[in-house]
Coordinates of C-alpha atoms in Angstrom, one line a residue:
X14 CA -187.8 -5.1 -15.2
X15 CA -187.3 -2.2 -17.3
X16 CA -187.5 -2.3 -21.2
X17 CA -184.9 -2.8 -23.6
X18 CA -184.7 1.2 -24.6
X19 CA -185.3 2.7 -21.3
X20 CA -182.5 0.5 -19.5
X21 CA -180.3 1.8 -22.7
X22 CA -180.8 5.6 -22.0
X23 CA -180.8 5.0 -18.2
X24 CA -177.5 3.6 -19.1
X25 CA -176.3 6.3 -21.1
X26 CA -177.6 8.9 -18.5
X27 CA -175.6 6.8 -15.6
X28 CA -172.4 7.1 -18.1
X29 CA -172.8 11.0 -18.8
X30 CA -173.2 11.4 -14.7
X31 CA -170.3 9.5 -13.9
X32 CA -168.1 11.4 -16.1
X33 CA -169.1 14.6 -15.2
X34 CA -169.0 14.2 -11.2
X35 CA -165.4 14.1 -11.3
X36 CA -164.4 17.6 -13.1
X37 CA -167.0 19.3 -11.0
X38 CA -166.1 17.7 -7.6
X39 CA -162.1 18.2 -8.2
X40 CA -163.1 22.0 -9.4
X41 CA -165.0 22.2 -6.0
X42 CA -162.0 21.2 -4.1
X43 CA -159.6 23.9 -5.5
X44 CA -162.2 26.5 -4.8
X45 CA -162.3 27.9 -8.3
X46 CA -166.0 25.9 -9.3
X47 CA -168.9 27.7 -9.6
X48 CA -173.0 27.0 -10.3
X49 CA -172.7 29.1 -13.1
X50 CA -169.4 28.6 -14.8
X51 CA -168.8 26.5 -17.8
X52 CA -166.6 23.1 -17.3
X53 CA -163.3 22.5 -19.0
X54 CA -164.5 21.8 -22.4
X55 CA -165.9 25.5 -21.9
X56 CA -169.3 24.3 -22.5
X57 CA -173.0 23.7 -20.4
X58 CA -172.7 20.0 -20.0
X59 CA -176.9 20.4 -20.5
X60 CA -176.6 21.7 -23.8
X61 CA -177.4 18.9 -26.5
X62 CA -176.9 16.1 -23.9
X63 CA -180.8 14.8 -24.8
X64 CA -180.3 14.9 -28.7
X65 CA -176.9 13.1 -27.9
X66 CA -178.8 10.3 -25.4
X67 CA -181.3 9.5 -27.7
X68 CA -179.1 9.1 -30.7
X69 CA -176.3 7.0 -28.0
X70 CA -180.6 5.0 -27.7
X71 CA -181.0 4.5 -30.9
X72 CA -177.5 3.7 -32.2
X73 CA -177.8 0.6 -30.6
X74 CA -181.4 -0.8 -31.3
X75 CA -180.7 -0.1 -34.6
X76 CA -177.6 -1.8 -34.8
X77 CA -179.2 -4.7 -32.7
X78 CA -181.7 -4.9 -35.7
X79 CA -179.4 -5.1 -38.2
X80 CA -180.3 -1.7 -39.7
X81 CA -176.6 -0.6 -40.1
X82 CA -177.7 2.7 -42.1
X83 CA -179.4 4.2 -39.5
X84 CA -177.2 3.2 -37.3
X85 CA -174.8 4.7 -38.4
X86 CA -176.4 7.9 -38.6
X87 CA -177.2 7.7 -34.9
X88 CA -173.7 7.0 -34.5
X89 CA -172.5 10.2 -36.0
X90 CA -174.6 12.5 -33.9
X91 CA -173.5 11.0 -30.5
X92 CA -169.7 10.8 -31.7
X93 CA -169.9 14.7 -32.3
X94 CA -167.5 17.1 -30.6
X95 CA -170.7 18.8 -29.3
X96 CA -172.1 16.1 -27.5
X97 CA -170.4 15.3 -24.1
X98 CA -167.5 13.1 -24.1
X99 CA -168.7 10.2 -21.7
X100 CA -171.3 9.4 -24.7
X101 CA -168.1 10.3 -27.5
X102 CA -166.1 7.5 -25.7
X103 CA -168.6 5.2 -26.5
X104 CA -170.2 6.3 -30.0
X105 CA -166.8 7.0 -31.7
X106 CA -165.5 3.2 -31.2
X107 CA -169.2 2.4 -32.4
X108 CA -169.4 4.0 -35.3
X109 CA -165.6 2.3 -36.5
X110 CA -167.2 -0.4 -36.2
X111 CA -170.7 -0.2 -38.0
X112 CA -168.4 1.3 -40.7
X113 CA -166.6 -1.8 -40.8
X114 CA -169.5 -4.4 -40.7
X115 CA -171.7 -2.2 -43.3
X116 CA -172.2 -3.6 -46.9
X117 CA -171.4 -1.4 -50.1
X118 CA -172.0 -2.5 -54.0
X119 CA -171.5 -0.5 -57.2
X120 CA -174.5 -0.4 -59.1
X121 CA -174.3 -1.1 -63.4
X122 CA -176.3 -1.8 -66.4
X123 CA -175.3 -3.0 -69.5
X124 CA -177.0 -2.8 -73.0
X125 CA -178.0 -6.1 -75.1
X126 CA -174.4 -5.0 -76.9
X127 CA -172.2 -4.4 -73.6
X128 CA -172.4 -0.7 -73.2
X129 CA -172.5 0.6 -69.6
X130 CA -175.6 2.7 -69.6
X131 CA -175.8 5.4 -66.8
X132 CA -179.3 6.6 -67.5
X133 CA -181.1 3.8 -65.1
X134 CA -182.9 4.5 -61.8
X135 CA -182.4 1.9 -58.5
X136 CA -185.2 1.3 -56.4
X137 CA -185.0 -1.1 -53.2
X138 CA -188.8 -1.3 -51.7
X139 CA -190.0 1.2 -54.0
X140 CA -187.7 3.9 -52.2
X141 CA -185.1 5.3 -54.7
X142 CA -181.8 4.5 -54.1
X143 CA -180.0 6.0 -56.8
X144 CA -181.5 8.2 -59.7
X145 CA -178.6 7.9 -62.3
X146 CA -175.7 5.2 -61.8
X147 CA -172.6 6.7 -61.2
X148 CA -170.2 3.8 -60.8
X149 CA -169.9 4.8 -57.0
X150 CA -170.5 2.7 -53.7
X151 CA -173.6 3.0 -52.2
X152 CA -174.5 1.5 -48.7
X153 CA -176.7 -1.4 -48.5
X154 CA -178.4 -3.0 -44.8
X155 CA -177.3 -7.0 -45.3
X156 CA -179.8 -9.0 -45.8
X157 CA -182.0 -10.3 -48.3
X158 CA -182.5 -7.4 -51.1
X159 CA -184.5 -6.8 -54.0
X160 CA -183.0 -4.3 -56.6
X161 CA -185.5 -2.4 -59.4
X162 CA -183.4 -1.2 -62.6
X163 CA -186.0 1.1 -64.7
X164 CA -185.0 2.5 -68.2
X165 CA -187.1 4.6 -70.1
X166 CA -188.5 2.9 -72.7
X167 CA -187.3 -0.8 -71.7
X168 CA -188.6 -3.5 -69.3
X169 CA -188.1 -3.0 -65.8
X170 CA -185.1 -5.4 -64.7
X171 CA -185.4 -7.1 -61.0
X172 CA -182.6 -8.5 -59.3
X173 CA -182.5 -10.5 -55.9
X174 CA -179.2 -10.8 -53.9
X175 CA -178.2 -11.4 -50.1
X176 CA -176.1 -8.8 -49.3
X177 CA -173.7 -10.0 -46.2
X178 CA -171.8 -7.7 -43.6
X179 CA -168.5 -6.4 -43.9
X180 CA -169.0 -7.1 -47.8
X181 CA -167.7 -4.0 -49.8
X182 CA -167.6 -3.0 -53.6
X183 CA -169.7 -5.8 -54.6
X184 CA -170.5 -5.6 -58.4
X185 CA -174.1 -5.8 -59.1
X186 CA -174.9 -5.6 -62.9
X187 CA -178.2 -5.3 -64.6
X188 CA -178.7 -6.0 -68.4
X189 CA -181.6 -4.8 -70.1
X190 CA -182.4 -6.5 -73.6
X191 CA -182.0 -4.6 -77.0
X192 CA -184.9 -2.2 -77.3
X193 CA -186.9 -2.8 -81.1
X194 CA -187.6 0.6 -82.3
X195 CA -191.2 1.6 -82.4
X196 CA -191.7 1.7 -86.6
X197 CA -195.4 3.4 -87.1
X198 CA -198.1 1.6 -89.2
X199 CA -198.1 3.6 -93.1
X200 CA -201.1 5.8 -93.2
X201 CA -203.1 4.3 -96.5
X202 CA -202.8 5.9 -99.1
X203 CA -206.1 7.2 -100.8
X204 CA -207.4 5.0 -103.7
X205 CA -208.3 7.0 -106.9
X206 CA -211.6 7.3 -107.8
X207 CA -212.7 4.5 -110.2
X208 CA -212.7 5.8 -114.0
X209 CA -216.7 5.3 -115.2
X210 CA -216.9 1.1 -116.2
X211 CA -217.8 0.7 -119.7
X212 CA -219.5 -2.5 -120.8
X213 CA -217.8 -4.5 -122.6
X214 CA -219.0 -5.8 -125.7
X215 CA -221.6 -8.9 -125.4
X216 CA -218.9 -12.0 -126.1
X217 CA -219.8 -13.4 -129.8
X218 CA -220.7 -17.1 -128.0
X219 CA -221.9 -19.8 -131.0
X220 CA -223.4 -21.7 -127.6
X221 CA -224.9 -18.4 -126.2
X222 CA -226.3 -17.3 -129.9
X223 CA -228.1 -20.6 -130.1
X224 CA -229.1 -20.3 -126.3
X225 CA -230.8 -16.4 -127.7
X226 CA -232.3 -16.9 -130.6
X227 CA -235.6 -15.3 -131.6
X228 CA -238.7 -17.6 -131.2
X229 CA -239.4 -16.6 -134.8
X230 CA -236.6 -18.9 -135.8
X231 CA -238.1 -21.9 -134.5
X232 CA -241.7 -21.2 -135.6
X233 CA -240.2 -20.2 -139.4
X234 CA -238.1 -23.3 -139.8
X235 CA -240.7 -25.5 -137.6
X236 CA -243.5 -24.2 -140.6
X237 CA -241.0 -24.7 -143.4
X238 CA -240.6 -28.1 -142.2
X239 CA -243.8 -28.9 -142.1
X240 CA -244.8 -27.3 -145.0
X241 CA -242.3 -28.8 -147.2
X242 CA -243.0 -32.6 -146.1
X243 CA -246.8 -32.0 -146.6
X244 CA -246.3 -30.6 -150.0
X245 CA -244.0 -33.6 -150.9
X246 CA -246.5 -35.6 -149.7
X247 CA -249.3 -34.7 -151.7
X248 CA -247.4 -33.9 -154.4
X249 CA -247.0 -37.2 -154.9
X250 CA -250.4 -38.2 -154.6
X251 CA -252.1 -35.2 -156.8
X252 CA -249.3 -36.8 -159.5
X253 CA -250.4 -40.2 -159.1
X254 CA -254.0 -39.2 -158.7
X255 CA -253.0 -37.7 -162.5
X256 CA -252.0 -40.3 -164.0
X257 CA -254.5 -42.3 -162.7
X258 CA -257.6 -39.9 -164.2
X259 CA -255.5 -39.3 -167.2
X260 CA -255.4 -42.6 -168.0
X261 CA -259.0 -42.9 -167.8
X262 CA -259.6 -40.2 -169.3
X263 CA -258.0 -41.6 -171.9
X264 CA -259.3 -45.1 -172.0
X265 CA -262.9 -46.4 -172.9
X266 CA -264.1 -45.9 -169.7
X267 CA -263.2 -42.2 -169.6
X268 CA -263.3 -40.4 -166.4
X269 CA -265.5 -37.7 -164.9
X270 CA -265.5 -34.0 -163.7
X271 CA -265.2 -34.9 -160.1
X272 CA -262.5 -37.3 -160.6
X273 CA -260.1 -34.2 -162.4
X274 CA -261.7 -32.1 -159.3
X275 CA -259.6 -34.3 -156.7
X276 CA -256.5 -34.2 -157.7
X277 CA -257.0 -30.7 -158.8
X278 CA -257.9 -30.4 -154.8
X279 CA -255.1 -32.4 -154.0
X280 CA -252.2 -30.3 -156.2
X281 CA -253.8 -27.5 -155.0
X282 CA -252.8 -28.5 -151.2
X283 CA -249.4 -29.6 -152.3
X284 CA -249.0 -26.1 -154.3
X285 CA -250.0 -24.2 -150.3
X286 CA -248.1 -26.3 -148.6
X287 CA -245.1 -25.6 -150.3
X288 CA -245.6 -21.9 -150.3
X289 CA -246.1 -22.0 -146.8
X290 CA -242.7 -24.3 -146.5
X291 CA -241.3 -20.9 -148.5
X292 CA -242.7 -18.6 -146.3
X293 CA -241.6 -20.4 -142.8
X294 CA -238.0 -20.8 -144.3
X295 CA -237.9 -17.0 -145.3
X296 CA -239.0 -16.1 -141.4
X297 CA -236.6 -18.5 -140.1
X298 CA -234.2 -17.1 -142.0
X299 CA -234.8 -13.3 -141.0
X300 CA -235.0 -14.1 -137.3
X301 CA -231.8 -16.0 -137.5
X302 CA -230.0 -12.5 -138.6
X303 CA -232.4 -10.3 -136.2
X304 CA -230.9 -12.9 -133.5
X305 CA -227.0 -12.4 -134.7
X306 CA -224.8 -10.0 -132.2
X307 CA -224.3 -6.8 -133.6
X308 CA -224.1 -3.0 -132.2
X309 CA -227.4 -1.6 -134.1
X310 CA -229.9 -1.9 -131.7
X311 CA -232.9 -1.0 -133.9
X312 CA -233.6 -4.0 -135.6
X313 CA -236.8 -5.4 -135.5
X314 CA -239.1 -7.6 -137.2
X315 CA -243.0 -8.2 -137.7
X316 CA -245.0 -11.1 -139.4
X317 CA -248.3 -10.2 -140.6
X318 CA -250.5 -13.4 -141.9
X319 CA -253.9 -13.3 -143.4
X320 CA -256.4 -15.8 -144.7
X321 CA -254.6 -15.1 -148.2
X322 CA -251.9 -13.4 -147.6
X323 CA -248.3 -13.2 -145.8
X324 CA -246.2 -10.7 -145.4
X325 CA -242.8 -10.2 -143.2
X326 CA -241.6 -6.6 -142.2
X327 CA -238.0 -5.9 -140.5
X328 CA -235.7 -3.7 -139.8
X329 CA -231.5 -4.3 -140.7

Protein backbone atom coordinates (compact mmCIF):
# COMPACT_ATOMS: atom_id res chain seq x y z
CA UNK A 1 0.00 0.00 0.00
CA UNK A 2 1.14 3.39 -0.80
CA UNK A 3 1.61 6.10 1.91
CA UNK A 4 -0.68 8.59 3.06
CA UNK A 5 1.12 11.60 1.03
CA UNK A 6 1.98 9.78 -2.10
CA UNK A 7 -1.65 8.26 -2.55
CA UNK A 8 -2.65 12.19 -1.93
CA UNK A 9 -0.57 13.64 -4.90
CA UNK A 10 -1.22 10.45 -6.98
CA UNK A 11 -4.72 11.54 -6.39
CA UNK A 12 -4.31 14.99 -7.27
CA UNK A 13 -2.25 14.07 -10.41
CA UNK A 14 -5.27 11.51 -11.52
CA UNK A 15 -7.69 14.69 -10.91
CA UNK A 16 -5.50 17.29 -13.06
CA UNK A 17 -5.34 14.25 -15.91
CA UNK A 18 -8.90 13.72 -15.96
CA UNK A 19 -9.73 17.31 -16.45
CA UNK A 20 -7.46 17.98 -18.95
CA UNK A 21 -8.12 14.88 -21.36
CA UNK A 22 -11.27 16.24 -22.24
CA UNK A 23 -10.48 19.87 -23.77
CA UNK A 24 -7.57 18.30 -25.53
CA UNK A 25 -9.44 15.29 -27.01
CA UNK A 26 -12.61 17.45 -28.11
CA UNK A 27 -9.96 20.08 -29.63
CA UNK A 28 -8.50 17.00 -31.50
CA UNK A 29 -11.74 16.12 -32.95
CA UNK A 30 -12.55 19.52 -34.53
CA UNK A 31 -9.12 19.55 -36.10
CA UNK A 32 -8.05 22.84 -34.62
CA UNK A 33 -5.58 21.10 -31.54
CA UNK A 34 -2.15 21.25 -31.83
CA UNK A 35 1.21 19.86 -29.64
CA UNK A 36 2.17 23.18 -29.33
CA UNK A 37 -0.76 25.37 -28.81
CA UNK A 38 -2.02 26.64 -25.55
CA UNK A 39 -5.49 25.28 -24.13
CA UNK A 40 -8.54 27.39 -23.54
CA UNK A 41 -7.53 29.08 -20.43
CA UNK A 42 -4.59 30.21 -22.97
CA UNK A 43 -2.13 28.74 -20.74
CA UNK A 44 0.71 25.45 -20.71
CA UNK A 45 -1.36 23.21 -18.44
CA UNK A 46 2.66 22.22 -17.16
CA UNK A 47 3.28 25.50 -15.99
CA UNK A 48 2.99 25.62 -12.01
CA UNK A 49 1.04 22.33 -12.03
CA UNK A 50 3.96 20.84 -9.35
CA UNK A 51 3.95 23.97 -7.02
CA UNK A 52 0.03 23.63 -7.22
CA UNK A 53 0.11 19.49 -6.47
CA UNK A 54 2.21 19.84 -3.69
CA UNK A 55 0.43 22.69 -2.02
CA UNK A 56 -3.27 20.52 -3.09
CA UNK A 57 -0.50 17.57 -0.75
CA UNK A 58 -0.03 19.56 1.85
CA UNK A 59 -3.35 21.29 2.25
CA UNK A 60 -4.71 18.27 3.41
CA UNK A 61 -2.05 16.75 5.86
CA UNK A 62 -1.98 19.82 7.40
CA UNK A 63 -5.45 20.15 7.79
CA UNK A 64 -5.61 16.38 8.95
CA UNK A 65 -3.17 17.58 11.73
CA UNK A 66 -5.06 20.11 12.86
CA UNK A 67 -2.58 22.84 11.74
CA UNK A 68 -5.34 25.10 10.26
CA UNK A 69 -2.62 27.99 9.60
CA UNK A 70 -0.66 26.33 7.34
CA UNK A 71 -3.31 24.92 5.88
CA UNK A 72 -4.59 27.48 4.93
CA UNK A 73 -1.75 28.84 3.31
CA UNK A 74 -1.51 25.69 1.17
CA UNK A 75 -4.96 26.35 0.43
CA UNK A 76 -4.37 29.61 -1.11
CA UNK A 77 -1.72 28.56 -3.50
CA UNK A 78 -3.72 25.64 -5.03
CA UNK A 79 -7.03 27.89 -5.18
CA UNK A 80 -4.93 30.40 -7.44
CA UNK A 81 -6.18 31.35 -10.91
CA UNK A 82 -2.70 30.20 -12.04
CA UNK A 83 -2.82 26.84 -10.93
CA UNK A 84 -5.11 24.47 -13.16
CA UNK A 85 -8.63 24.31 -12.44
CA UNK A 86 -9.18 20.47 -11.73
CA UNK A 87 -7.00 21.29 -8.41
CA UNK A 88 -9.01 25.09 -8.10
CA UNK A 89 -12.32 22.90 -7.92
CA UNK A 90 -11.09 21.31 -5.08
CA UNK A 91 -8.82 23.87 -3.05
CA UNK A 92 -11.35 26.85 -3.39
CA UNK A 93 -14.24 24.83 -1.47
CA UNK A 94 -11.28 23.87 0.97
CA UNK A 95 -10.01 26.81 1.80
CA UNK A 96 -14.02 28.19 2.69
CA UNK A 97 -13.92 25.83 4.85
CA UNK A 98 -10.55 25.97 6.85
CA UNK A 99 -11.60 29.67 7.04
CA UNK A 100 -14.63 28.75 8.71
CA UNK A 101 -13.28 26.07 11.22
CA UNK A 102 -10.07 28.42 12.04
CA UNK A 103 -9.84 30.11 15.53
CA UNK A 104 -9.23 33.97 15.94
CA UNK A 105 -8.81 36.03 19.48
CA UNK A 106 -8.06 39.70 20.12
CA UNK A 107 -5.17 40.07 22.10
CA UNK A 108 -5.25 42.91 25.40
CA UNK A 109 -3.46 44.07 28.48
CA UNK A 110 -4.65 46.05 31.09
CA UNK A 111 -2.63 48.08 33.73
CA UNK A 112 -3.08 47.41 37.67
CA UNK A 113 -5.54 50.76 37.12
CA UNK A 114 -7.58 49.40 33.89
CA UNK A 115 -5.78 51.15 31.17
CA UNK A 116 -5.40 49.12 27.89
CA UNK A 117 -1.75 49.14 27.26
CA UNK A 118 -0.59 48.54 23.64
CA UNK A 119 3.19 48.44 24.26
CA UNK A 120 3.17 44.44 25.10
CA UNK A 121 4.79 41.65 22.97
CA UNK A 122 2.75 37.98 22.43
CA UNK A 123 4.81 35.07 22.18
CA UNK A 124 3.17 31.33 21.66
CA UNK A 125 6.26 28.73 21.84
CA UNK A 126 8.78 31.36 22.02
CA UNK A 127 7.74 32.43 18.37
CA UNK A 128 6.39 36.04 18.28
CA UNK A 129 3.02 36.34 17.53
CA UNK A 130 2.34 39.91 17.78
CA UNK A 131 4.99 42.74 18.60
CA UNK A 132 2.58 45.55 19.66
CA UNK A 133 -1.27 44.81 20.39
CA UNK A 134 -3.39 46.32 18.12
CA UNK A 135 -6.85 45.28 19.09
CA UNK A 136 -7.07 43.15 15.79
CA UNK A 137 -7.80 39.29 15.31
CA UNK A 138 -5.05 37.17 14.91
CA UNK A 139 -5.37 33.42 13.87
CA UNK A 140 -4.79 30.86 16.39
CA UNK A 141 -4.37 26.61 15.55
CA UNK A 142 -7.10 25.07 18.33
CA UNK A 143 -5.81 23.42 20.75
CA UNK A 144 -4.19 23.80 23.89
CA UNK A 145 -2.15 27.32 23.91
CA UNK A 146 0.19 28.94 26.00
CA UNK A 147 0.32 32.85 25.51
CA UNK A 148 3.64 35.10 26.86
CA UNK A 149 2.65 38.92 27.54
CA UNK A 150 6.27 40.70 28.09
CA UNK A 151 6.29 44.49 29.17
CA UNK A 152 9.35 46.32 29.56
CA UNK A 153 10.02 46.76 32.92
CA UNK A 154 7.20 44.44 34.39
CA UNK A 155 6.86 40.67 35.04
CA UNK A 156 6.26 38.48 32.26
CA UNK A 157 2.49 37.42 32.33
CA UNK A 158 1.57 33.65 31.18
CA UNK A 159 -1.74 32.67 30.13
CA UNK A 160 -3.02 29.07 29.27
CA UNK A 161 -6.32 28.68 27.17
CA UNK A 162 -7.86 25.89 24.81
CA UNK A 163 -8.61 27.57 21.85
CA UNK A 164 -11.59 25.48 19.97
CA UNK A 165 -12.46 25.53 16.09
CA UNK A 166 -14.75 27.71 14.45
CA UNK A 167 -14.21 30.04 17.64
CA UNK A 168 -13.74 33.73 16.56
CA UNK A 169 -12.97 37.11 18.29
CA UNK A 170 -12.29 35.50 21.49
CA UNK A 171 -11.13 38.16 24.12
CA UNK A 172 -8.00 37.22 25.79
CA UNK A 173 -6.84 39.82 28.38
CA UNK A 174 -3.57 40.06 30.23
CA UNK A 175 -3.12 42.27 33.33
CA UNK A 176 0.18 43.12 34.54
CA UNK A 177 0.48 44.43 38.25
CA UNK A 178 1.29 48.14 39.04
CA UNK A 179 5.02 48.65 38.41
CA UNK A 180 6.83 50.38 41.98
CA UNK A 181 9.19 52.91 40.58
CA UNK A 182 12.82 52.18 41.02
CA UNK A 183 13.78 55.19 43.87
CA UNK A 184 17.84 55.13 44.04
CA UNK A 185 19.62 54.61 47.50
CA UNK A 186 20.86 58.60 48.64
CA UNK A 187 24.57 58.79 48.09
CA UNK A 188 26.02 59.67 51.87
CA UNK A 189 26.73 62.62 52.42
CA UNK A 190 30.45 63.32 53.57
CA UNK A 191 30.80 63.74 57.41
CA UNK A 192 32.86 66.90 58.40
CA UNK A 193 36.02 66.54 59.69
CA UNK A 194 35.93 66.33 63.58
CA UNK A 195 36.94 69.81 65.23
CA UNK A 196 40.35 68.96 67.47
CA UNK A 197 38.69 67.28 71.14
CA UNK A 198 39.64 69.36 73.92
CA UNK A 199 39.81 67.76 77.39
CA UNK A 200 37.49 68.55 79.50
CA UNK A 201 38.31 69.71 82.80
CA UNK A 202 39.13 66.78 85.50
CA UNK A 203 35.38 66.56 87.29
CA UNK A 204 35.91 68.17 90.96
CA UNK A 205 34.87 64.47 92.60
CA UNK A 206 34.98 64.69 96.84
CA UNK A 207 35.09 60.49 96.27
CA UNK A 208 37.78 60.75 93.49
CA UNK A 209 39.88 63.66 95.63
CA UNK A 210 39.99 61.29 98.53
CA UNK A 211 40.65 58.24 96.02
CA UNK A 212 44.05 60.86 94.79
CA UNK A 213 45.43 62.17 97.47
CA UNK A 214 49.18 62.54 97.92
CA UNK A 215 50.86 59.79 100.22
CA UNK A 216 52.26 62.75 102.05
CA UNK A 217 48.88 63.22 103.57
CA UNK A 218 48.72 60.02 105.14
CA UNK A 219 52.25 59.93 106.47
CA UNK A 220 51.82 63.85 107.84
CA UNK A 221 48.60 63.20 109.69
CA UNK A 222 49.62 59.35 110.44
CA UNK A 223 52.94 61.22 112.34
CA UNK A 224 50.82 63.93 113.82
CA UNK A 225 48.76 61.34 115.26
CA UNK A 226 51.24 59.56 116.70
CA UNK A 227 53.15 62.26 117.82
CA UNK A 228 50.45 63.96 119.57
CA UNK A 229 49.23 60.82 121.61
CA UNK A 230 52.88 60.07 122.68
CA UNK A 231 53.46 63.58 123.76
CA UNK A 232 50.12 63.48 125.82
CA UNK A 233 51.32 60.49 127.18
CA UNK A 234 54.43 61.36 128.64
CA UNK A 235 53.36 64.59 129.38
CA UNK A 236 51.55 63.23 131.81
CA UNK A 237 54.04 61.19 133.27
CA UNK A 238 57.16 63.85 133.11
CA UNK A 239 54.25 65.99 135.27
CA UNK A 240 53.61 63.39 137.66
CA UNK A 241 57.22 62.32 137.73
CA UNK A 242 57.37 66.35 139.01
CA UNK A 243 55.42 66.39 141.44
CA UNK A 244 56.66 63.37 142.66
CA UNK A 245 60.59 64.63 142.86
CA UNK A 246 59.33 68.02 143.86
CA UNK A 247 57.80 66.84 146.65
CA UNK A 248 60.79 65.06 147.76
CA UNK A 249 62.74 67.52 147.03
CA UNK A 250 60.95 69.24 149.33
CA UNK A 251 60.48 66.86 152.14
CA UNK A 252 63.16 65.53 154.65
CA UNK A 253 64.15 62.95 152.50
CA UNK A 254 65.06 65.23 149.68
CA UNK A 255 65.66 63.89 146.30
CA UNK A 256 68.68 63.43 144.12
CA UNK A 257 70.22 64.60 140.68
CA UNK A 258 69.15 61.61 138.88
CA UNK A 259 65.74 61.64 140.05
CA UNK A 260 65.22 65.54 138.48
CA UNK A 261 67.35 63.81 135.39
CA UNK A 262 64.20 61.49 134.65
CA UNK A 263 61.59 63.41 134.33
CA UNK A 264 63.76 65.96 132.80
CA UNK A 265 64.30 62.86 130.18
CA UNK A 266 60.79 62.24 130.21
CA UNK A 267 59.42 66.11 129.43
CA UNK A 268 62.04 66.15 127.15
CA UNK A 269 60.29 63.15 125.00
CA UNK A 270 56.94 64.71 125.54
CA UNK A 271 58.35 68.18 124.35
CA UNK A 272 59.73 65.94 120.62
CA UNK A 273 56.88 64.22 120.43
CA UNK A 274 54.78 67.05 120.22
CA UNK A 275 56.88 68.88 117.80
CA UNK A 276 56.94 66.06 115.68
CA UNK A 277 52.84 65.87 116.13
CA UNK A 278 53.35 69.70 114.72
CA UNK A 279 55.43 68.86 112.08
CA UNK A 280 53.34 65.73 110.67
CA UNK A 281 50.02 67.92 110.92
CA UNK A 282 51.87 70.86 108.91
CA UNK A 283 52.80 68.05 106.00
CA UNK A 284 49.49 66.65 106.19
CA UNK A 285 48.17 69.79 105.72
CA UNK A 286 50.31 70.91 102.63
CA UNK A 287 49.79 67.63 100.81
CA UNK A 288 46.09 67.91 101.33
CA UNK A 289 46.23 71.37 99.16
CA UNK A 290 49.10 69.90 96.64
CA UNK A 291 46.38 66.99 96.23
CA UNK A 292 43.30 69.62 95.56
CA UNK A 293 42.19 69.98 91.67
CA UNK A 294 43.38 72.96 90.19
CA UNK A 295 44.80 74.14 86.62
CA UNK A 296 48.53 75.06 87.85
CA UNK A 297 50.33 72.18 87.13
CA UNK A 298 53.66 73.22 88.83
CA UNK A 299 52.99 72.50 92.23
CA UNK A 300 55.16 70.49 94.06
CA UNK A 301 56.44 69.67 97.41
CA UNK A 302 59.61 68.19 99.19
CA UNK A 303 60.23 67.08 102.89
CA UNK A 304 63.62 67.23 104.07
CA UNK A 305 64.27 65.58 107.73
CA UNK A 306 67.51 65.52 109.64
CA UNK A 307 68.63 64.15 112.99
CA UNK A 308 67.71 67.83 114.25
CA UNK A 309 66.11 69.29 111.91
CA UNK A 310 62.81 69.46 109.60
CA UNK A 311 62.09 71.30 106.95
CA UNK A 312 59.09 71.22 104.23
CA UNK A 313 59.55 72.98 100.72
CA UNK A 314 56.53 73.45 98.14
CA UNK A 315 55.40 75.01 95.44
CA UNK A 316 51.58 76.98 95.26
Amino acid sequence: MLPRTHRRSLRARLVLCSALSWPAAAAFGNGVADAGEPTAEGRDPEDGTDRCVAAFDGAQEARGEGALKASREALRICADLTCPSPIRAKCVPWLEEVELALPTVVLAALSSDGRDLTDVTVSLNGEVLAASLDGRAIPLDPGLSRLRFERLGAEPVELELLVKAGEKNRLVTARFPSLEPIVPEPSPEPSPEPAPQIPPPRPRDPEGEVAGLSPFVYVGYGLAAVGLGTGAATAGVAYARYDDVKARCDGPTGCTADDIDAAERISHVATASFVVAGAGALLGTVALILSLPSDDDKRSLAVAMAPSSFALRGRF
